[in-house]
Short mmCIF file of C-alpha atoms and ligand atoms in Angstrom, two decimals:
data_model
loop_
_atom_site.label_atom_id
_atom_site.label_comp_id
_atom_site.label_asym_id
_atom_site.label_seq_id
_atom_site.Cartn_x
_atom_site.Cartn_y
_atom_site.Cartn_z
CA MET G 155 -42.26 57.02 -46.31
CA ASP G 156 -41.57 60.24 -48.21
CA ALA G 157 -41.73 63.49 -46.24
CA SER G 158 -41.23 67.09 -47.35
CA PRO G 159 -38.62 69.16 -45.57
CA GLN G 160 -39.40 72.06 -43.28
CA ALA G 161 -38.45 75.41 -44.80
CA GLY G 162 -34.70 75.73 -45.12
CA ARG G 163 -34.03 72.07 -44.38
CA PRO G 164 -32.54 69.62 -46.88
CA THR G 165 -34.00 66.33 -48.11
CA LEU G 166 -32.19 63.02 -47.71
CA ARG G 167 -32.62 61.04 -50.93
CA VAL G 168 -32.20 57.33 -50.25
CA CYS G 169 -31.99 54.50 -52.75
CA ALA G 170 -32.62 50.93 -51.56
CA LEU G 171 -30.93 48.46 -53.89
CA TYR G 172 -32.89 45.24 -54.50
CA PRO G 173 -35.13 45.73 -51.45
CA ASP G 174 -37.18 42.66 -52.41
CA LEU G 175 -34.15 40.34 -52.65
CA MET G 176 -31.43 41.75 -50.41
CA ASN G 177 -33.42 42.17 -47.23
CA ILE G 178 -33.20 39.04 -45.11
CA TYR G 179 -32.45 40.69 -41.80
CA ALA G 180 -34.99 43.43 -41.15
CA ASP G 181 -33.20 45.72 -43.55
CA ARG G 182 -36.34 47.80 -43.95
CA GLY G 183 -35.98 48.70 -40.27
CA ASN G 184 -32.67 50.36 -41.05
CA LEU G 185 -34.38 52.50 -43.68
CA LEU G 186 -37.16 53.35 -41.23
CA VAL G 187 -34.64 54.63 -38.71
CA LEU G 188 -33.17 56.95 -41.32
CA GLU G 189 -36.65 58.17 -42.24
CA ARG G 190 -37.75 58.79 -38.64
CA ARG G 191 -34.58 60.55 -37.58
CA CYS G 192 -34.88 62.87 -40.59
CA ARG G 193 -38.59 63.47 -40.08
CA TRP G 194 -38.20 64.25 -36.37
CA ARG G 195 -35.77 67.00 -37.37
CA GLY G 196 -37.80 68.48 -40.21
CA ILE G 197 -35.36 67.05 -42.75
CA GLY G 198 -37.14 65.81 -45.87
CA PHE G 199 -36.91 62.14 -46.82
CA ARG G 200 -37.34 60.40 -50.14
CA LEU G 201 -36.99 56.66 -50.60
CA GLN G 202 -36.70 55.05 -54.01
CA ALA G 203 -35.91 51.47 -54.89
CA SER G 204 -33.73 50.11 -57.65
CA GLY G 205 -34.29 46.48 -58.50
CA LEU G 206 -33.35 43.93 -61.14
CA GLY G 207 -33.32 45.34 -64.65
CA GLU G 208 -33.36 49.00 -63.58
CA GLU G 209 -30.60 51.42 -64.52
CA LEU G 210 -29.19 53.50 -61.68
CA ASP G 211 -28.58 57.23 -61.90
CA GLY G 212 -25.96 57.90 -59.25
CA GLU G 213 -26.77 61.63 -59.23
CA GLN G 214 -30.30 61.12 -57.93
CA HIS G 215 -29.51 59.83 -54.45
CA ASP G 216 -27.45 60.84 -51.41
CA LEU G 217 -27.40 57.44 -49.70
CA PHE G 218 -27.49 53.95 -51.19
CA TYR G 219 -28.37 50.93 -49.07
CA ILE G 220 -27.92 47.27 -49.97
CA GLY G 221 -28.91 44.72 -47.36
CA GLY G 222 -28.24 41.10 -46.53
CA GLY G 223 -29.06 38.28 -48.87
CA GLN G 224 -28.87 34.56 -49.34
CA ASP G 225 -26.26 33.21 -51.73
CA ARG G 226 -28.89 32.49 -54.38
CA ASP G 227 -30.30 36.03 -54.29
CA GLN G 228 -26.81 37.52 -54.22
CA GLN G 229 -26.03 35.65 -57.42
CA LEU G 230 -29.15 37.08 -59.06
CA CYS G 231 -28.29 40.62 -58.01
CA ALA G 232 -24.55 40.56 -58.67
CA ALA G 233 -24.80 40.35 -62.46
CA ASP G 234 -27.41 43.12 -62.53
CA LEU G 235 -25.35 45.26 -60.15
CA ILE G 236 -22.42 45.15 -62.52
CA ALA G 237 -24.40 45.55 -65.73
CA ARG G 238 -26.79 48.29 -64.66
CA LYS G 239 -25.62 49.94 -61.47
CA ARG G 240 -21.85 49.74 -61.23
CA ALA G 241 -21.13 52.94 -63.17
CA GLY G 242 -23.80 54.90 -61.28
CA LEU G 243 -22.50 53.69 -57.92
CA HIS G 244 -18.92 54.60 -58.77
CA ALA G 245 -20.02 58.06 -59.92
CA ALA G 246 -22.01 58.48 -56.70
CA ALA G 247 -19.03 57.37 -54.59
CA ARG G 248 -16.77 59.87 -56.38
CA ARG G 249 -19.05 62.76 -55.47
CA GLY G 250 -19.23 61.62 -51.83
CA ALA G 251 -22.62 59.90 -51.65
CA VAL G 252 -22.89 57.36 -48.84
CA ILE G 253 -23.02 53.71 -49.90
CA LEU G 254 -23.73 51.20 -47.14
CA GLY G 255 -23.63 47.45 -47.70
CA VAL G 256 -24.71 45.05 -45.00
CA CYS G 257 -23.59 41.42 -44.94
CA GLY G 258 -24.44 40.02 -48.40
CA GLY G 259 -24.57 43.62 -49.65
CA TYR G 260 -21.13 44.25 -48.16
CA GLN G 261 -19.77 41.23 -50.00
CA LEU G 262 -21.10 42.58 -53.31
CA LEU G 263 -19.39 45.95 -52.76
CA GLY G 264 -16.05 44.11 -52.85
CA HIS G 265 -14.23 42.49 -55.76
CA SER G 266 -15.64 39.00 -55.50
CA TYR G 267 -17.56 36.38 -53.54
CA THR G 268 -16.31 32.87 -54.19
CA LEU G 269 -18.56 29.88 -53.60
CA GLY G 270 -16.70 26.67 -54.32
CA SER G 271 -15.71 26.74 -57.97
CA GLU G 272 -17.89 29.75 -58.77
CA GLU G 273 -16.77 33.35 -58.40
CA ILE G 274 -19.36 36.13 -58.28
CA ASP G 275 -17.93 39.51 -59.24
CA GLY G 276 -18.75 42.51 -57.09
CA VAL G 277 -18.56 46.21 -57.97
CA SER G 278 -15.09 46.76 -56.43
CA LEU G 279 -15.99 49.83 -54.40
CA LEU G 280 -14.20 48.22 -51.47
CA ASP G 281 -10.87 46.43 -51.73
CA VAL G 282 -12.15 43.18 -50.21
CA ARG G 283 -12.62 39.61 -51.34
CA THR G 284 -14.95 37.08 -49.79
CA VAL G 285 -14.75 33.31 -49.88
CA ARG G 286 -17.54 31.07 -48.63
CA SER G 287 -16.16 28.75 -45.99
CA ASP G 288 -17.19 25.18 -45.25
CA GLN G 289 -16.56 25.84 -41.57
CA PRO G 290 -19.54 26.57 -39.31
CA ARG G 291 -21.20 29.91 -40.11
CA LEU G 292 -19.96 32.92 -38.18
CA ILE G 293 -23.00 33.66 -36.05
CA GLY G 294 -23.67 35.66 -32.93
CA ASN G 295 -23.77 38.97 -31.19
CA VAL G 296 -20.91 41.23 -32.10
CA ALA G 297 -19.48 44.54 -30.94
CA ILE G 298 -16.77 46.56 -32.63
CA THR G 299 -15.01 49.86 -32.11
CA ALA G 300 -15.87 51.95 -35.13
CA ALA G 301 -13.28 53.89 -37.09
CA VAL G 302 -15.77 56.74 -37.44
CA GLN G 303 -16.15 59.37 -34.78
CA VAL G 304 -19.09 61.50 -33.71
CA GLY G 305 -18.10 63.81 -30.87
CA THR G 306 -16.73 61.89 -27.93
CA ASP G 307 -18.18 58.90 -26.15
CA GLY G 308 -16.49 57.94 -22.91
CA ASP G 309 -13.10 56.68 -23.97
CA GLY G 310 -13.41 58.55 -27.26
CA GLU G 311 -14.27 55.51 -29.34
CA ARG G 312 -17.73 54.72 -30.60
CA VAL G 313 -19.05 51.19 -30.42
CA LEU G 314 -21.28 49.49 -32.96
CA ALA G 315 -23.22 46.51 -31.64
CA GLY G 316 -25.23 44.03 -33.65
CA PHE G 317 -25.62 40.48 -34.86
CA GLU G 318 -23.77 38.58 -37.56
CA ASN G 319 -24.59 35.45 -39.52
CA HIS G 320 -22.41 34.68 -42.52
CA ALA G 321 -20.59 31.84 -44.21
CA GLY G 322 -18.43 34.19 -46.24
CA HIS G 323 -14.99 35.07 -44.87
CA THR G 324 -13.83 38.48 -46.02
CA ARG G 325 -10.21 39.56 -46.41
CA LEU G 326 -9.18 43.17 -46.83
CA GLY G 327 -6.69 44.32 -49.45
CA SER G 328 -3.45 45.69 -48.04
CA GLY G 329 -4.53 49.35 -48.07
CA GLN G 330 -8.16 48.79 -47.15
CA GLN G 331 -9.28 50.32 -43.86
CA PRO G 332 -11.62 48.15 -41.76
CA LEU G 333 -14.81 49.69 -40.41
CA GLY G 334 -13.71 48.65 -36.95
CA ARG G 335 -11.93 46.27 -34.62
CA VAL G 336 -13.76 43.34 -33.11
CA LEU G 337 -14.39 43.58 -29.37
CA ARG G 338 -16.62 40.50 -29.31
CA GLY G 339 -17.74 38.25 -32.12
CA HIS G 340 -16.21 37.07 -35.38
CA GLY G 341 -16.04 40.04 -37.74
CA ASN G 342 -14.76 39.72 -41.28
CA ASP G 343 -13.26 36.26 -41.04
CA GLY G 344 -13.21 35.08 -37.42
CA SER G 345 -9.46 35.51 -37.08
CA SER G 346 -8.17 38.92 -38.21
CA GLY G 347 -9.93 40.89 -35.48
CA LEU G 348 -11.21 43.26 -38.15
CA GLU G 349 -14.80 44.05 -39.05
CA GLY G 350 -16.22 45.60 -42.18
CA ALA G 351 -14.51 48.06 -44.46
CA ILE G 352 -14.66 51.79 -45.13
CA SER G 353 -13.33 53.83 -48.05
CA GLY G 354 -14.45 57.45 -48.04
CA ASN G 355 -18.22 57.29 -47.67
CA THR G 356 -18.52 53.69 -48.86
CA LEU G 357 -18.97 51.25 -46.00
CA GLY G 358 -19.56 47.56 -45.57
CA THR G 359 -20.31 45.61 -42.41
CA TYR G 360 -21.47 42.19 -41.24
CA LEU G 361 -23.55 43.81 -38.48
CA HIS G 362 -26.99 43.32 -39.89
CA GLY G 363 -30.62 43.24 -39.01
CA PRO G 364 -31.40 46.18 -36.84
CA LEU G 365 -27.99 47.79 -37.23
CA LEU G 366 -29.36 51.33 -37.11
CA PRO G 367 -32.03 50.80 -34.41
CA LYS G 368 -29.26 49.43 -32.20
CA ASN G 369 -26.81 52.20 -33.10
CA ALA G 370 -28.74 55.44 -33.57
CA TRP G 371 -25.52 57.46 -33.41
CA PHE G 372 -24.38 55.65 -36.55
CA ALA G 373 -27.65 56.45 -38.33
CA ASP G 374 -26.98 60.13 -37.59
CA TRP G 375 -23.42 59.80 -38.83
CA LEU G 376 -24.70 58.36 -42.12
CA ILE G 377 -27.37 61.06 -42.46
CA ALA G 378 -24.84 63.81 -41.82
CA ARG G 379 -22.30 62.39 -44.26
CA ALA G 380 -24.95 61.98 -46.93
CA LEU G 381 -26.11 65.59 -46.45
CA CYS G 382 -22.50 66.85 -46.36
CA ILE G 383 -22.86 68.37 -42.89
CA ASP G 384 -21.17 67.74 -39.56
CA PRO G 385 -23.07 65.28 -37.31
CA ASP G 386 -22.97 67.95 -34.59
CA GLU G 387 -25.13 70.15 -36.81
CA LEU G 388 -28.04 67.71 -36.53
CA ASP G 389 -30.67 68.71 -33.95
CA PRO G 390 -30.38 66.53 -30.85
CA LEU G 391 -33.23 64.05 -30.29
CA ASP G 392 -34.57 62.37 -27.18
CA ASP G 393 -32.68 59.10 -27.54
CA ALA G 394 -33.55 57.49 -24.21
CA LEU G 395 -35.07 54.45 -25.90
CA GLU G 396 -32.36 54.28 -28.56
CA ASP G 397 -29.61 54.52 -25.93
CA ALA G 398 -31.22 51.69 -23.93
CA THR G 399 -31.40 49.60 -27.11
CA HIS G 400 -27.74 50.25 -27.80
CA LEU G 401 -26.75 49.25 -24.26
CA SER G 402 -28.83 46.09 -24.47
CA ALA G 403 -27.14 45.13 -27.78
CA ARG G 404 -23.75 45.74 -26.18
CA ARG G 405 -24.67 43.66 -23.18
CA ALA G 406 -25.80 40.84 -25.48
CA ALA G 407 -22.32 40.93 -27.03
CA GLY G 408 -20.69 41.09 -23.57
CA VAL G 409 -19.28 44.61 -23.92
N1 LIG R 250 -24.89 34.74 -48.16
C1 LIG R 250 -23.85 35.42 -47.45
C2 LIG R 250 -23.11 34.52 -46.47
O1 LIG R 250 -23.67 33.59 -45.95
C3 LIG R 250 -24.41 36.63 -46.75
C4 LIG R 250 -25.41 36.29 -45.68
C5 LIG R 250 -26.14 37.46 -45.11
O2 LIG R 250 -26.35 38.46 -45.80
N2 LIG R 250 -26.55 37.34 -43.88
O3 LIG R 250 -21.95 34.75 -46.21
#
């Protein structure tokens, strides 16, 4: 996947956390979107993985990605995340690197994920706590208004559309900003009307699977934040297909 930059262009250095375990919803597709949108613009791209047992140097990457996982795999990763990667992730967050957690990955960016009598500690980059519910899983198409802005889009709010499937119900701490407000779907807990969480450049969301293929504008927002530039500075691309995909995901959610 690696590609050298054109002269004068930067390189986006991406780290996939536990790509062999935290990947149950086409998470590699999200990484591919980042790679393609960089490559099409002459921006270099470097993907490295950090798995179980590997120390993490937070200085070496501009964007960290942790995908969805089953409870069992989350348990395996959580202890390693704290022992070997927590300090690096916090250092990276302090210098403004982007850290994106999707579904199970989102849960591990918070303080804890409680399953019955067991509590799995997270890395506390987001002020959220998740409890596994015995109620039916929160499943379906979902659309939210995102608290991040890239230019203007109709009514001035950007929409993220995707699919969710989680048993965990996530509650935000009192000062924690959500990633967005639910237009359709369940979001963090099925009742608060809130979805995901964002603190600086650390983000978590339940919109998984092809999150970035369905929301190319958001991929560009992440790339720009990770490269410390304004999204408007990115060369425009022919997004006819991507725009159609976004509209189809919105329609699926009824928005
Ligand atoms: N295991 C977690 C839950 O069910 C996360 C699932 C996922 O990543 N899709 O809540």
